[in-house]
CSV table of C-alpha atoms in Angstrom, one decimal:
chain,number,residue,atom,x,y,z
A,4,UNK,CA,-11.6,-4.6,26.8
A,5,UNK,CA,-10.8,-0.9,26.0
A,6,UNK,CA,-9.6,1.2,29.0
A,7,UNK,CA,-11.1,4.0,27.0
A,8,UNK,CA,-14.6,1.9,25.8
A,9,UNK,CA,-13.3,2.6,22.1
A,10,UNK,CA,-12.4,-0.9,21.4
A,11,UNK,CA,-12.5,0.0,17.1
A,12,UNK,CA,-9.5,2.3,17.8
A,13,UNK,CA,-7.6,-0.7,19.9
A,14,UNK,CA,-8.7,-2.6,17.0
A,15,UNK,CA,-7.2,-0.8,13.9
A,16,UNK,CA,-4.0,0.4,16.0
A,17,UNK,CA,-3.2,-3.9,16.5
A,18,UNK,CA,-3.8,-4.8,13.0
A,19,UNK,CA,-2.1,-1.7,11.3
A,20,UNK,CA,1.2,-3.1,13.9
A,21,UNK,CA,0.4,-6.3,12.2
A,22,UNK,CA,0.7,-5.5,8.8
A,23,UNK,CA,3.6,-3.0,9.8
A,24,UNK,CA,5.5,-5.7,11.7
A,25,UNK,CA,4.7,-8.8,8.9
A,26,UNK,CA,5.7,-5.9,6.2
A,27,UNK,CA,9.2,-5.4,8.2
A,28,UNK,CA,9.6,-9.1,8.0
A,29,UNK,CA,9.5,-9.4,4.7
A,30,UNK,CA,11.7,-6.6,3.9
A,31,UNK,CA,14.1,-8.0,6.5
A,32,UNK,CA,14.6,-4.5,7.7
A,33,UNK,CA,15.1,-3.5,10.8
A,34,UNK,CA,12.9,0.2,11.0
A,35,UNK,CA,8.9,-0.1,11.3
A,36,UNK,CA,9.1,3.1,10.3
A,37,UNK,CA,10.4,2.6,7.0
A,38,UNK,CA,8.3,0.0,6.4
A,39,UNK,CA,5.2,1.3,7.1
A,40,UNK,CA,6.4,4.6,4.7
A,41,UNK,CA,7.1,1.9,1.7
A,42,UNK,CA,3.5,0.8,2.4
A,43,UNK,CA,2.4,3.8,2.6
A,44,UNK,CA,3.8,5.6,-1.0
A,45,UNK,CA,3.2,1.9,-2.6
A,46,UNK,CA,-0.4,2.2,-1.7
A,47,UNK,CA,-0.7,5.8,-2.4
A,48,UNK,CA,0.7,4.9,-6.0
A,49,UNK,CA,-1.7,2.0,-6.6
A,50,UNK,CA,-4.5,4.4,-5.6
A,51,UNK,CA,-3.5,7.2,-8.5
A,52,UNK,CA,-3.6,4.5,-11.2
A,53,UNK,CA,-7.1,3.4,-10.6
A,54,UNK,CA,-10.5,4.5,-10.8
A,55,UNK,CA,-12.6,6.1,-8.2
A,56,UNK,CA,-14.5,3.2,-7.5
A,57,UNK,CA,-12.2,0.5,-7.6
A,58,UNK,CA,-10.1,3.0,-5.2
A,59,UNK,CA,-13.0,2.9,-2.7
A,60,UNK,CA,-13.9,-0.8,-3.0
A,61,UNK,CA,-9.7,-1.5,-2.1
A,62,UNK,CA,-10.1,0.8,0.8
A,63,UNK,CA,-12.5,-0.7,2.3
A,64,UNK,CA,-10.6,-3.7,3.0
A,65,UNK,CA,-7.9,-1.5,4.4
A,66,UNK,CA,-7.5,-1.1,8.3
A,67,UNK,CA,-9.0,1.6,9.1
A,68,UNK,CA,-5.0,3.3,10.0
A,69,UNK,CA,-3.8,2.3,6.5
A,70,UNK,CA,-7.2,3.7,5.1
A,71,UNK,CA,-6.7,7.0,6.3
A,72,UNK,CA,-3.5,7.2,5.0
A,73,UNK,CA,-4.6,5.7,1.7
A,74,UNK,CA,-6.7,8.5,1.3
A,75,UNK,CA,-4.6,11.2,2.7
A,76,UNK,CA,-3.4,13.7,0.5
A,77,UNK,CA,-5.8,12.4,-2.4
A,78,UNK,CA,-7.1,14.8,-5.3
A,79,UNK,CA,-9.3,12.9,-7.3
A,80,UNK,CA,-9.5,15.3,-9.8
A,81,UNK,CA,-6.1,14.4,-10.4
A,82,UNK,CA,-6.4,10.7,-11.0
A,83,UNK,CA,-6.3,8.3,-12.6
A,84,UNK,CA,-2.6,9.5,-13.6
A,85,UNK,CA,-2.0,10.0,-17.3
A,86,UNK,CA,1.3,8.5,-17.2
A,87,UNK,CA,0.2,4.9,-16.2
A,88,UNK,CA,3.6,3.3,-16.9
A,89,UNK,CA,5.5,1.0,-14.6
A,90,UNK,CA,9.0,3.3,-15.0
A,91,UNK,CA,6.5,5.8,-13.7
A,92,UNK,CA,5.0,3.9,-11.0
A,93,UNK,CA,8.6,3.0,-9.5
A,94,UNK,CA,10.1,6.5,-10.2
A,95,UNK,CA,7.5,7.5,-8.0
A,96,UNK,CA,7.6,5.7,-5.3
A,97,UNK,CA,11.8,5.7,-5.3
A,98,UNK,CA,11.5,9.5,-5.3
A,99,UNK,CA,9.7,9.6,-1.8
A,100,UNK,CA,11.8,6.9,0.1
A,101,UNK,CA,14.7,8.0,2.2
A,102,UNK,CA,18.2,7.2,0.6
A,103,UNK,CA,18.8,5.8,4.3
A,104,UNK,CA,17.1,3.2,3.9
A,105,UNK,CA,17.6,-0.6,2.8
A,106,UNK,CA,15.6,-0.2,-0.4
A,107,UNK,CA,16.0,-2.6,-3.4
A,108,UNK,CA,13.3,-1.2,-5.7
A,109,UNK,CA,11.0,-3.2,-7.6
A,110,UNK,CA,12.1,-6.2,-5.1
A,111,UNK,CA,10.8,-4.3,-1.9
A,112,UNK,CA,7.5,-3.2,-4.4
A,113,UNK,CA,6.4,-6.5,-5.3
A,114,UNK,CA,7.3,-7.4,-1.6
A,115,UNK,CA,4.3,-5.0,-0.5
A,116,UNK,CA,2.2,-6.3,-3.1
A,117,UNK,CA,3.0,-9.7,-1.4
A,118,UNK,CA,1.9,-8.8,1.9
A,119,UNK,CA,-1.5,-7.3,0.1
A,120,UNK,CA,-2.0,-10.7,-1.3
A,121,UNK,CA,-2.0,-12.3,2.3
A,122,UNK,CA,-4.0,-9.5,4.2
A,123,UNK,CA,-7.2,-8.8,1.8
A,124,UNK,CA,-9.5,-11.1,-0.2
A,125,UNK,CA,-8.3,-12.6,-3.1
A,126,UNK,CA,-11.3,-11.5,-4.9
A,127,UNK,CA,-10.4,-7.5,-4.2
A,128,UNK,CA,-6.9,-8.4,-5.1
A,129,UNK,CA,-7.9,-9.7,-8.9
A,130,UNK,CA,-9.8,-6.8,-9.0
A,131,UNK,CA,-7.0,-4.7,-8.2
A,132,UNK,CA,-4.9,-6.4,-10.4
A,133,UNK,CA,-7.3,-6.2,-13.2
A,134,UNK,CA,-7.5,-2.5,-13.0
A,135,UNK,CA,-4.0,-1.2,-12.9
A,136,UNK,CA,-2.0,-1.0,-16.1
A,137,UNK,CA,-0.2,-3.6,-17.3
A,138,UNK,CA,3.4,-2.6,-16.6
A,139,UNK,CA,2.7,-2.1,-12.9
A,140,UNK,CA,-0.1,-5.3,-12.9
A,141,UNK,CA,3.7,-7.2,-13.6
A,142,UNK,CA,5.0,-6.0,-10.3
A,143,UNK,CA,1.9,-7.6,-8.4
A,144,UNK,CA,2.3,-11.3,-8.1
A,145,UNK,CA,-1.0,-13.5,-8.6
């Protein structure tokens, strides 16, 4: 039980550590932090590229952590992006990690999409799939 009595919170801070930590693993790097930025900017970039609605339905399979930062800094008014390549997807993404860190790219991409596959429903996940553009459906394993 929650010292506090706000057991949700206790909730969504464990799993969030859970997806951070398997993420981390799967990287096989050695910051949390970075790995839970590479979630973050992958997720961010899935959102832009899809529709209101299939943005929302994602989300709500999200931790409620990783939901809010889903959603942070969204303007959708600005999305879907026009430029719905996969260059355009990566070039995104690459420009908002830290040269620091032990990033391979498109490897460490299809690595979060890999730990998506194993966290929410398969269902949401073909639905995902289904309504990204090609080029960037390619980096999302089935």
């Amino acid at each position: 039980m929650s010292a506090k009595g706000l057991e949700v919170i206790d909730h969504t801070v464990q799993t969030t550590h859970e997806w951070i930590n398997e993420l981390k693993e799967r990287l096989d790097w050695v910051g949390h932090r970075d790995a839970l930025h590479l979630l973050r900017v992958t997720l961010t970039g899935v959102r832009d590229h899809l529709s209101h609605e299939e943005a929302a339905d994602f989300a709500a399979q999200l931790p409620m952590l990783i939901r809010g930062m889903f959603y942070e800094g969204w303007q959708p008014a600005s999305t879907p992006f026009k430029d719905r390549s996969q260059q355009a997807f990566v070039k995104r993404i690459e420009e908002q990690i830290a040269s620091g860190i032990d990033y391979r790219g498109v490897e460490d991409i299809t690595t979060v999409f890999k730990l998506l596959n194993a966290r929410i429903s398969s269902g949401e996940v073909s639905d995902m799939r289904g309504g990204l553009p090609s080029g960037i459906r390619d980096l999302w394993p089935e």
